[in-house]
Coordinates of C-alpha atoms and ligand atoms in Angstrom, one line a residue:
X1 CA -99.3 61.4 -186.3
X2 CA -99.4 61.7 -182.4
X3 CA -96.6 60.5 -180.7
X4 CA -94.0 59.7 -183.2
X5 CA -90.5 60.8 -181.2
X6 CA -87.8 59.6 -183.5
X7 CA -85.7 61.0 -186.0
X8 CA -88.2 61.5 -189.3
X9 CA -87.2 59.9 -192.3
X10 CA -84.6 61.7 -194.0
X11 CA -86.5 64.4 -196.4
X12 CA -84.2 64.6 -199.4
X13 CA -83.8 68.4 -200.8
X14 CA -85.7 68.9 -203.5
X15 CA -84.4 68.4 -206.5
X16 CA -81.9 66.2 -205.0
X17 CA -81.7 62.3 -204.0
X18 CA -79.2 60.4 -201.2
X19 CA -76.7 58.5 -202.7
X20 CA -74.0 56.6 -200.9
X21 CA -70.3 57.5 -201.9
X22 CA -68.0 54.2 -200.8
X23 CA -64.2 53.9 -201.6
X24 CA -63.3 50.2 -201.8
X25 CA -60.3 48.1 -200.1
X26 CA -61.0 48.7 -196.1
X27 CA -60.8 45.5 -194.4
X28 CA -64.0 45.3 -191.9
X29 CA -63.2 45.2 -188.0
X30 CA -64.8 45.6 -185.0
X31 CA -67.7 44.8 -183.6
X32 CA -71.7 45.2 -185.2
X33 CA -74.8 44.9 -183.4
X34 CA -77.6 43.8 -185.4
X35 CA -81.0 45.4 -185.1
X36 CA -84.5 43.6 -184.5
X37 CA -85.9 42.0 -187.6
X38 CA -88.2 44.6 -190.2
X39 CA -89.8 41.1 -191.1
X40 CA -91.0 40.2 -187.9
X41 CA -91.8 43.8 -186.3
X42 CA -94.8 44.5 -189.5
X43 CA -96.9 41.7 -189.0
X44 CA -96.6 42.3 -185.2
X45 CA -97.7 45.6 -185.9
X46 CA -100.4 44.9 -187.8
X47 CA -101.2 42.1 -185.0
X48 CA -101.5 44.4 -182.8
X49 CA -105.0 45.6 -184.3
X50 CA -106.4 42.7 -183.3
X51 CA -105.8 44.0 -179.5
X52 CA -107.8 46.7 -177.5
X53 CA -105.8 48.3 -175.3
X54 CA -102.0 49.1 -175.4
X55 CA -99.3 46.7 -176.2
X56 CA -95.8 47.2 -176.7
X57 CA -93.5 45.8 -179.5
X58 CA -89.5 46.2 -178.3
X59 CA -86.6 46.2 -180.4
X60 CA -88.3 47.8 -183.8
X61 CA -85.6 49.0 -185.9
X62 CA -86.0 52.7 -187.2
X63 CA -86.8 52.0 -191.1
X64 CA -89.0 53.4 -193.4
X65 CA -91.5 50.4 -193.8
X66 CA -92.1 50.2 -190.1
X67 CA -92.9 54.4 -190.5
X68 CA -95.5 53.0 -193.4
X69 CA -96.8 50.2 -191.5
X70 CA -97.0 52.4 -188.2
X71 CA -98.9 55.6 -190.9
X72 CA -101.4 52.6 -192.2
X73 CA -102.2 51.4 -188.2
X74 CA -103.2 55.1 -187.7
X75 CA -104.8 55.6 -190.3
X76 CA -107.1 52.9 -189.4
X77 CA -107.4 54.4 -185.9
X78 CA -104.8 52.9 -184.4
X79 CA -102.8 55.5 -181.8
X80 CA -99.0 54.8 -181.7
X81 CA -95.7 56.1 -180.6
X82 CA -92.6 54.9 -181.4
X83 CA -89.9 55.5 -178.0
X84 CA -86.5 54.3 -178.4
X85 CA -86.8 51.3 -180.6
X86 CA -89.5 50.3 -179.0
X87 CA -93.2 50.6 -181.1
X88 CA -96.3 51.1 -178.5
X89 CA -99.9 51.3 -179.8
X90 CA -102.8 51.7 -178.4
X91 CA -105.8 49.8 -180.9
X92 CA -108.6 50.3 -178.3
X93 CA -111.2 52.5 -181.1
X94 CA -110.5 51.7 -184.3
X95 CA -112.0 54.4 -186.7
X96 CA -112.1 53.0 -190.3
X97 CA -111.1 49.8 -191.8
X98 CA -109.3 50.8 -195.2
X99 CA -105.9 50.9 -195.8
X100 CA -105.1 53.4 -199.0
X101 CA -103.3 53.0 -202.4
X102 CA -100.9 55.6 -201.3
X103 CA -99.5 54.2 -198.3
X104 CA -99.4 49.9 -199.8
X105 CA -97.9 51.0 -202.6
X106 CA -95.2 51.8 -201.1
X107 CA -94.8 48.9 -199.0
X108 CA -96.4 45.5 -200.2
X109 CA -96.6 44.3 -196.4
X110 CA -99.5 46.7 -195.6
X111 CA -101.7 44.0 -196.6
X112 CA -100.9 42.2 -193.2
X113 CA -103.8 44.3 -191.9
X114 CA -106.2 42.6 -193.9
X115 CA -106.3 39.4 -191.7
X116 CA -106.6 41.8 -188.3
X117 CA -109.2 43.7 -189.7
X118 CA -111.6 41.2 -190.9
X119 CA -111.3 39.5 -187.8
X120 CA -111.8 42.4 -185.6
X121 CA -114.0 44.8 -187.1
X122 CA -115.7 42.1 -189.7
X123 CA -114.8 44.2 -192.6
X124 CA -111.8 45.5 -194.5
X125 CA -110.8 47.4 -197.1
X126 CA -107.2 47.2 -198.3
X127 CA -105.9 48.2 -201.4
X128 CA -103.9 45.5 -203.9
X129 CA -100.3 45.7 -203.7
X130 CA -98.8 45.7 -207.7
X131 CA -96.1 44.2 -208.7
X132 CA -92.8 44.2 -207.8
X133 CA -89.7 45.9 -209.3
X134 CA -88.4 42.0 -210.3
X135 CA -92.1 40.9 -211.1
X136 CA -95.6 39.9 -209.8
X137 CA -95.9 39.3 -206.7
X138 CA -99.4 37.6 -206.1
X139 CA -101.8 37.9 -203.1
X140 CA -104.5 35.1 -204.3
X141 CA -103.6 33.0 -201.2
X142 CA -104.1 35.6 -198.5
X143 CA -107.3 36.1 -199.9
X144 CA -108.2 32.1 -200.9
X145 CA -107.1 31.8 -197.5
X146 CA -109.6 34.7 -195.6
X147 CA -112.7 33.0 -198.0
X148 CA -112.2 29.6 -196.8
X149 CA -112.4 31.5 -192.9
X150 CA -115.6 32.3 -194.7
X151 CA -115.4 35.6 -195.7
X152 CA -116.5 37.3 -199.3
X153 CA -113.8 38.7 -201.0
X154 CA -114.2 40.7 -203.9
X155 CA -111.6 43.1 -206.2
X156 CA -112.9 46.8 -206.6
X157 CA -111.2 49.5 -208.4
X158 CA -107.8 48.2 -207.0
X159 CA -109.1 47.6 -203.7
X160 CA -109.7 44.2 -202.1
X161 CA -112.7 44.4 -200.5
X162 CA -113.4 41.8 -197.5
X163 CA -116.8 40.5 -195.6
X164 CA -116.6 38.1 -192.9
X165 CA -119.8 36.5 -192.2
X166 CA -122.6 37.4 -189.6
X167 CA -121.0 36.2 -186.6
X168 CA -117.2 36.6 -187.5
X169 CA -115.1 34.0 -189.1
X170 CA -115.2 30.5 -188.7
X171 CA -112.3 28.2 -188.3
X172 CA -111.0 26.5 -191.8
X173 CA -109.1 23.4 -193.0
X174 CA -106.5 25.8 -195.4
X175 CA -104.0 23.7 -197.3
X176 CA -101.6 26.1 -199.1
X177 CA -100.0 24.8 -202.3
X178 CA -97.2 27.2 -202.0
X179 CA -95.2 27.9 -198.8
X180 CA -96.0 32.0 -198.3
X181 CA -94.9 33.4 -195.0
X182 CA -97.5 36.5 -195.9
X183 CA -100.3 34.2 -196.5
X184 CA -99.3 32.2 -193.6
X185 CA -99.3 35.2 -191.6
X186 CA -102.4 36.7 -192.6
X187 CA -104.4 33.6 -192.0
X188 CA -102.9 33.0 -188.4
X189 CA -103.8 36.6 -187.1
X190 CA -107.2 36.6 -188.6
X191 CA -107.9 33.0 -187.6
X192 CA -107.1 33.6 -183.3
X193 CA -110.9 35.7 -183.3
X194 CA -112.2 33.0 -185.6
X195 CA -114.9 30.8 -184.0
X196 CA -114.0 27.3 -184.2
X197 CA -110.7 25.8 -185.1
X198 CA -108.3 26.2 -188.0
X199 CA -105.6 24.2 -189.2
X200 CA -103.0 25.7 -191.9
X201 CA -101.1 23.3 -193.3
X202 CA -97.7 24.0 -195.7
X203 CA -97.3 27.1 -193.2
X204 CA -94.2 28.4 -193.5
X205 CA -91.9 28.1 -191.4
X206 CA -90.1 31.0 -191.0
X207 CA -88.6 32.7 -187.6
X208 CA -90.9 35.6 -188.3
X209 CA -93.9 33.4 -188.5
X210 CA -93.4 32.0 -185.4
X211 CA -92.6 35.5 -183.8
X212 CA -95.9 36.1 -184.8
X213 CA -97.0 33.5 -183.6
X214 CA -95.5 34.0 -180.0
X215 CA -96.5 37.1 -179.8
X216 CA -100.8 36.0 -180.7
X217 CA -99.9 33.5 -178.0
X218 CA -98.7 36.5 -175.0
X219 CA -101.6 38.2 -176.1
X220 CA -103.9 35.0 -175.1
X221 CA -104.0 33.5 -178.7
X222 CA -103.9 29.5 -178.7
X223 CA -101.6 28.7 -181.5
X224 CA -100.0 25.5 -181.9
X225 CA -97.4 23.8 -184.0
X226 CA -95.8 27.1 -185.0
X227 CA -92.3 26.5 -187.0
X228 CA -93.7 23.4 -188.4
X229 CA -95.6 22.8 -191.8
X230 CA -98.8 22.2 -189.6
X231 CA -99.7 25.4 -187.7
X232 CA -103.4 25.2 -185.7
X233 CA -105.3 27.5 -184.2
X234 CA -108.0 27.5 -181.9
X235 CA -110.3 30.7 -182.2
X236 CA -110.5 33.0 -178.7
X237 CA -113.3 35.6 -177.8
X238 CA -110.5 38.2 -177.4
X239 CA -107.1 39.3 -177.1
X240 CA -105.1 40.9 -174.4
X241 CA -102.6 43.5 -174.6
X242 CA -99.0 42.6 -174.6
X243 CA -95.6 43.4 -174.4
X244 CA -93.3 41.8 -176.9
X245 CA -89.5 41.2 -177.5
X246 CA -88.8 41.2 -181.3
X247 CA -86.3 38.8 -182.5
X248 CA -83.2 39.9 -184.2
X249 CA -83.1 40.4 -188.0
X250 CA -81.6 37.2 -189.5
X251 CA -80.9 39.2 -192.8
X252 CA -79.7 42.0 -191.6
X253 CA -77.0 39.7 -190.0
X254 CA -76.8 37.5 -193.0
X255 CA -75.7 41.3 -194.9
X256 CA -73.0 41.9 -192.1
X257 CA -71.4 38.7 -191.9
X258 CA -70.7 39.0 -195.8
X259 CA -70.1 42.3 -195.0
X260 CA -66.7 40.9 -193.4
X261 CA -66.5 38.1 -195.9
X262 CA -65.9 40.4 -199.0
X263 CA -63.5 42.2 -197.3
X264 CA -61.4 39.8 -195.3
X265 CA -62.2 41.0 -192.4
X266 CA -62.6 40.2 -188.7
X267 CA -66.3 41.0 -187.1
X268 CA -67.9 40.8 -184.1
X269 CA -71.8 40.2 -184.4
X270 CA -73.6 41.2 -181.7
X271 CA -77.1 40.2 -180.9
X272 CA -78.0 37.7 -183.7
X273 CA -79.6 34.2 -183.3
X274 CA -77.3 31.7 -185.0
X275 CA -80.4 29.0 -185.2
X276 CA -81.9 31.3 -187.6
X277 CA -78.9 31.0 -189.6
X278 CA -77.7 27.8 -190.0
X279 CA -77.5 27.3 -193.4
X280 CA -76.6 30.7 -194.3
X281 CA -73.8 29.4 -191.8
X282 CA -73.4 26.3 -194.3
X283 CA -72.6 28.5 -197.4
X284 CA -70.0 30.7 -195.6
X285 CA -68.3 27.9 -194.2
X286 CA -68.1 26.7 -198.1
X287 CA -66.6 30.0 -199.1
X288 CA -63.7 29.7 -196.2
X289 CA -65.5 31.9 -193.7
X290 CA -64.7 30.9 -190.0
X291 CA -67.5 31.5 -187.1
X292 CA -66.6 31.5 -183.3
X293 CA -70.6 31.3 -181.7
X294 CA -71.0 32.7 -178.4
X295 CA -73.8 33.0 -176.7
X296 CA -74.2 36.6 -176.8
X297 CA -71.9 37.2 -180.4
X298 CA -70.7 35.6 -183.3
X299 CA -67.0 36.1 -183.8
X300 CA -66.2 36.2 -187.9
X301 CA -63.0 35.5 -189.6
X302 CA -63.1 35.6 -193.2
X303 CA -59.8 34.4 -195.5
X304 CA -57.9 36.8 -197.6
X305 CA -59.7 35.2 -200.9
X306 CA -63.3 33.5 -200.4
X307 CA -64.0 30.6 -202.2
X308 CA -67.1 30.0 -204.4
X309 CA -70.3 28.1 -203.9
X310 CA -73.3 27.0 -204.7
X311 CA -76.4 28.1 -203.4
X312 CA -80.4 27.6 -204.0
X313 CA -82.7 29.6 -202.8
X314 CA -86.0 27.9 -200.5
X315 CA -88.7 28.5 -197.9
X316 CA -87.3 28.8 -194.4
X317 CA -84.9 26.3 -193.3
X318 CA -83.7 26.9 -196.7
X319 CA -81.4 29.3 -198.2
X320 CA -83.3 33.1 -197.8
X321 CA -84.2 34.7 -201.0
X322 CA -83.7 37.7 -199.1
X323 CA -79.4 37.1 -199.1
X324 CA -79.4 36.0 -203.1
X325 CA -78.4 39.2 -204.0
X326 CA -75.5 39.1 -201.2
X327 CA -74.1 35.7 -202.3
X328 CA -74.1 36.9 -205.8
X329 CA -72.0 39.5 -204.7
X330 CA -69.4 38.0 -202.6
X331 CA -69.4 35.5 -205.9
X332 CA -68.3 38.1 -208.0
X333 CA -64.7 38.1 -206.2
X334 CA -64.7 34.5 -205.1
X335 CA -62.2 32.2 -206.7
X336 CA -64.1 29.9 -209.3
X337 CA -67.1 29.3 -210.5
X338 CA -70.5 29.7 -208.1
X339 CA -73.9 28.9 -208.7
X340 CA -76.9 30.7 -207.9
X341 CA -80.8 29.3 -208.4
X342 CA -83.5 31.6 -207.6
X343 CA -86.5 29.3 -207.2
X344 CA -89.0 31.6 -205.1
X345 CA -88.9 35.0 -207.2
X346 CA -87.2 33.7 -210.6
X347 CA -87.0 37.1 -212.2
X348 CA -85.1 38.6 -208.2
X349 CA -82.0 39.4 -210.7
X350 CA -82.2 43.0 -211.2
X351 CA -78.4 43.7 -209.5
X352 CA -76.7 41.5 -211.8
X353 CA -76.5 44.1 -215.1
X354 CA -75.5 46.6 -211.9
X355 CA -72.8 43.7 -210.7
X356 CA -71.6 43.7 -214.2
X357 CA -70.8 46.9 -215.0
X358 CA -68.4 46.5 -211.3
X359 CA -66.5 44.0 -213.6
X360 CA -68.6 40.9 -212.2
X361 CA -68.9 37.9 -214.8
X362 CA -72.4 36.3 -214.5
X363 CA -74.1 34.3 -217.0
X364 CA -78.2 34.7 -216.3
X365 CA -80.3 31.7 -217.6
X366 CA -84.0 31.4 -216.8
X367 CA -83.6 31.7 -212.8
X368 CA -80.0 30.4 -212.5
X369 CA -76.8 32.5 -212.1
X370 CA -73.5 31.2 -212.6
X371 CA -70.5 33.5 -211.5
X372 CA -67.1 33.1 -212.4
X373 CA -64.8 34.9 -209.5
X374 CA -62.9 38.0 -211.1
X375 CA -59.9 39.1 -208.0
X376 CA -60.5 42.6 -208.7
X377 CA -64.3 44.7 -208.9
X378 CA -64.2 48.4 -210.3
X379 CA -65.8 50.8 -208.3
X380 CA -68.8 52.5 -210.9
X381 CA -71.8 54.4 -211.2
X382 CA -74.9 52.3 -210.1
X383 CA -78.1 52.3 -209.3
X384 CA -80.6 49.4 -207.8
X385 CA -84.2 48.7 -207.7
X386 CA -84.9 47.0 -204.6
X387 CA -83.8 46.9 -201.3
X388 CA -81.1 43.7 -201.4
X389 CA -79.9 44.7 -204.5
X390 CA -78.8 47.6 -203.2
X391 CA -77.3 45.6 -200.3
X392 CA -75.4 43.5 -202.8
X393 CA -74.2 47.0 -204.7
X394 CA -73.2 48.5 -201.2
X395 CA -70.5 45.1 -200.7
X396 CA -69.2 44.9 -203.9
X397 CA -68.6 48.9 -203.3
X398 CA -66.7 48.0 -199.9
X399 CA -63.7 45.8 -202.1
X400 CA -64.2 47.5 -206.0
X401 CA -61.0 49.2 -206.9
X402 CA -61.6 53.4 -206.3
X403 CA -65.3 55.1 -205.7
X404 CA -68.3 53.7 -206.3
X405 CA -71.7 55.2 -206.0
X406 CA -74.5 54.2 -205.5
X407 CA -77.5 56.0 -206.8
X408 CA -81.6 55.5 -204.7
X409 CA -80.7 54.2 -201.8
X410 CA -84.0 55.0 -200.3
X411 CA -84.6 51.4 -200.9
X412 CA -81.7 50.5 -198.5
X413 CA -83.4 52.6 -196.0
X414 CA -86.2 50.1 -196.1
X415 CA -84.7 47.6 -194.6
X416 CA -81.3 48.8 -192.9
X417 CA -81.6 51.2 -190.0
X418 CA -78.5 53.8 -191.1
X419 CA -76.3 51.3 -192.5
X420 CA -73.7 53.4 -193.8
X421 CA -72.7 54.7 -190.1
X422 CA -72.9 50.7 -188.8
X423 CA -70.4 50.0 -191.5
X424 CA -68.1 53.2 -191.1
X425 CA -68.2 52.0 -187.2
X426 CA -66.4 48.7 -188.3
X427 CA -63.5 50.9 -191.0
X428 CA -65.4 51.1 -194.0
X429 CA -65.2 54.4 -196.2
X430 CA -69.2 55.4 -197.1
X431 CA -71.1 58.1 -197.1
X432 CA -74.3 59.3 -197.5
X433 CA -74.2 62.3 -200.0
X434 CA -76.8 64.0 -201.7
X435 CA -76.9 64.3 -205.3
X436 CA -78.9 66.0 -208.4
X437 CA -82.0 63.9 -208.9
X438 CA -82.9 62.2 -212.4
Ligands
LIG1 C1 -91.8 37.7 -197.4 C2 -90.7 38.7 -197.0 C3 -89.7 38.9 -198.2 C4 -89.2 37.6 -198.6 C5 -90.3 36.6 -198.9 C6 -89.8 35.2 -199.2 C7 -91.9 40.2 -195.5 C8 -92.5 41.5 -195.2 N1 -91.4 40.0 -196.7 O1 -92.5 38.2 -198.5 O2 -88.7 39.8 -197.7 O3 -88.4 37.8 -199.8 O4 -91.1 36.5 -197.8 O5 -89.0 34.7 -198.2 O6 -91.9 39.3 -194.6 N2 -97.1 33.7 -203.6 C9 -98.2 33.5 -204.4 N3 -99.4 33.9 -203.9 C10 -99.6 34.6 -202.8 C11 -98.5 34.9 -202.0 C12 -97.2 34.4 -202.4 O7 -98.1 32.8 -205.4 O8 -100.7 35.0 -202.4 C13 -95.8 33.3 -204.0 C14 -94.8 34.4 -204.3 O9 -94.9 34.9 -205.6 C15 -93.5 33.7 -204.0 C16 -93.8 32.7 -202.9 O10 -95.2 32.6 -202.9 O11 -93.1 33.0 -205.2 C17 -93.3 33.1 -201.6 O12 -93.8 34.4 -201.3 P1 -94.2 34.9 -199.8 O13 -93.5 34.0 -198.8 O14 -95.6 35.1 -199.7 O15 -93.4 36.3 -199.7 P2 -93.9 37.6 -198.9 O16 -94.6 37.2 -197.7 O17 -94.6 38.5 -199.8

C-alpha cells in the first residue's frame, strides 16, 4: 500500500504468538493520555469515500482495525497514508466497489463502506461479516435501511450485493426498531448523496455517530439533529474534502480510569471528554472512585478497596457495552455483591470462565452477572476471545496475586494502541513476550 509510514503491525514469529506477561500488586500513578477513538476514526474513514479529493482525518490511533479499514479503502481505490496519527486519503478515482471476505472477516466494521459506496459509485459489493466470537451479530438493518434509500439488495455466495436505482438514491422515512450505531451510521453517510430528504429516527446516539456526523457536515453534508433519536438529512450533489479532528476514545478512557480503580491508584487522564462519560462517571463514583475534572485532564483517586455496584448495559447515554467486561472485572475484587446485565449482546460473557479461574466468583444467568467481591485474585494462565475481554483479563492481571499471562492478545491490539507500554508508563509490571503458538 503506498504511503503507509508507521510502525507495521507487529508480525509475530512464526510458530510463535504475543502474549502479555503482568505481575500483579503495582499501584497505578502518573499521568495517561488517551488516544483518539477506533470507533469514531472507521466510519470516518469509510466516509471519506464519499469525497473526491484529499481529506485528512487527525488523531487516528495506530491499531490494527484502522490498518484493515485503511487496506479495505485501497483496495477499493482509495490512496492513503497514514503520518503521525494522522490518516490522509485521497478518494478522487475509485477503482472497484467490493470489499473482500478476507479483509471483513477480520473486522466486522468494514461494512461501513457499504453506505459510501452505493451512494457514490451506485453499486457495492461487500462481503457479510459472520458472527461474533460471543454470538450473531446481525446486519438486516444496514441493509433494510439502504433498500428503503431504494436500493436492491440481495445476498450472494456470502456477499451482499447492492443497486441503487437509476439516478442514485432517494431520500427515506427509516424508523429503526433497534438502536444500532452501525446502521445508524451506514444510513447517514449513504443518505448525504441521496436525492431528496431522509429522516432516521431511533438513531443512535452515540459520540461517534455524531463525529460522523460533524465530520459529513465540514465536508458540506447538511445533517441535522445529530445526538438525538431524530437525525435528518438533506441529500447534497457533492461533497468537499476536509480536514477532521477525531474525538478522543471514551473507552479507551473508560479502560484507564478502572485501570487506577483496581489498583488504588492515583491517575492523571489526559485528553478525554468527560461528557462522553458521564455515567461511566456515575458507576465509579458508586465504587468509591474520586474524579477532579479539568479542562484539559481528569485527575483520579481510587480508595484502597472499591466498592461494588450495579450496572446495566444501554445505547448511548447509557452504560457502554464496550466497558461490561471492565466492570466485571473491578467487581471481582470489590467488597460485596455487584450486578451486571448485558442487554445489547446477551451472550458478551466470554471472560467470565477466564475471570474465574483468577479466583473471581460470578454466577452467569441468561444475560445477568452477579459478582460477589473476593480481596485477593490469583494471577493464572488465560486466554480471551475478544478485544474487552482481554481488557478485563489485562486489570485483573494488574492486582492478581504473582504472574499472570495472558495468552492472544492480538485482539487487544484492536482496540488499544500499545497498551502495555501506556500502562508500564504509569508503574505497572507487563510485558509483551512472545510465546509457542497453540
Ligand atoms: C458498535 C461498536 C461496538 C459496540 C456496539 C454497541 C463500532 C465499530 N463498534 O458496534 O464496539 O459494542 O456498537 O455499542 O463502532 N443489530 C441488529 N441488526 C443490525 C445491527 C445491529 O439486530 O443490523 C443489533 C445488534 O445485534 C445489537 C444491537 O443491535 O444487539 C446494537 O448493535 P450495533 O449498535 O449495531 O453495534 P455495532 O455498530 O456493530
Amino acid at each position: 500500500m503506498p504511503g503507509v509510514d508507521h510502525p507495521p503491525p507487529r508480525v509475530e514469529k512464526r510458530g510463535n504468538v504475543d502474549a502479555f506477561r503482568i505481575v500483579g500488586g503495582r499501584r497505578l500513578e502518573g499521568t495517561l493520555p488517551v488516544s483518539g477513538a477506533k470507533n469514531a476514526a472507521l466510519p470516518m474513514m469509510a466516509a471519506a469515500l464519499l469525497i473526491p479529493g484529499r481529506s485528512i482525518i487527525h488523531n487516528v490511533p495506530h491499531l490494527r482495525d484502522v490498518v484493515t479499514m485503511h487496506k479495505v479503502l485501497a483496495e477499493l481505490g482509495a490512496r492513503g497514508g497514514y503520518p503521525n496519527h494522522s490518516f490522509e486519503v485521497d478518494a478522487t478515482e475509485l477503482t472497484q466497489v467490493q470489499a473482500s471476505w478476507d479483509l471483513v472477516r477480520t473486522m466486522r466494521a468494514s461494512i461501513y463502506v457499504l453506505g459510501p459506496l452505493l451512494a457514490r459509485m451506485g453499486r457495492a459489493k461487500v462481503s457479510l461479516p459472520g458472527g461474533c466470537a460471543w454470538g450473531p451479530r446481525p446486519v438486516d438493518l444496514h441493509l433494510r435501511g439502504m433498500e428503503l434509500l431504494g436500493a436492491k439488495v440481495e445476498l450472494d455466495h456470502g456477499y451482499i450485493v447492492a443497486e441503487a436505482p437509476a439516478g442514485g438514491l432517494r431520500g427515506a422515512h427509516i424508523a429503526f426498531d433497534i438502536s444500532s450505531v452501525g446502521a445508524t451510521g451506514n444510513v447517514l453517510m449513504a443518505a448525504t448523496l441521496a436525492r431528496g430528504t431522509t429522516v432516521i429516527e431511533n438513531a443512535s446516539r452515540e459520540p461517534e455517530i455524531v463525529a460522523l456526523a460533524d465530520f459529513l457536515i465540514a465536508a458540506g453534508a447538511k445533517i441535522q439533529g445529530q445526538g438525538t433519536t431524530t437525525i435528518t438529512i438533506d441529500g447534497v450533489s457533492s461533497l468537499s474534502p476536509v480536514e477532521f479532528d477525531n474525538i478522543p476514545d471514551r473507552i479507551e478512557a473508560g479502560t484507564f480510569i478502572a485501570a487506577a480503580a483496581i489498583t488504588g491508584g492515583q491517575v492523571n487522564l489526559v485528553g478525554a471528554r468527560p461528557d462522553h462519560l458521564a455515567i461511566v462517571f456515575e458507576r465509579f463514583r458508586d465504587m468509591g472512585v474520586r474524579f477532579a475534572i479539568e479542562a484539559q485532564s481528569i485527575q483520579i483517586e481510587a480508595p484502597s478497596r472499591l466498592r461494588a455496584t450495579r450496572i446495566t448495559t444501554a445505547p448511548y447515554p447509557g452504560f457502554p457495552t464496550d466497558l461490561q467486561a471492565v466492570f466485571l472485572a473491578l467487581l471481582s475484587v470489590a467488597e460485596g455483591t455487584g450486578v451486571v446485565t448485558e442487554t445489547i449482546y446477551p451472550d458478551r460473557f466470554t471472560h467470565v470462565p477466564e475471570l474465574a479461574r483468577m479466583g473471581a466468583d460470578i454466577v452467569l444467568s441468561d444475560h445477568v452477572a452477579t459478582v460477589r467481591g473476593t480481596a485477593q485474585l490469583s494471577g493464572a494462565l488465560v486466554t480471551s476471545t475478544d478485544l474487552r475481554a482481554s481488557s478485563a483479563l489485562v486489570l485483573a492481571g494488574l492486582v492478581a496475586k504473582g504472574e499472570t499471562l495472558l495468552h492472544r492478545v492480538y485482539h487487544i491490539d484492536r482496540g488499544y494502541e500499545r497498551i502495555e507500554d501506556r500502562l508500564r508508563g504509569v508503574g505497572a509490571n507487563i510485558e509483551r513476550v512472545s510465546i509457542a503458538g497453540p
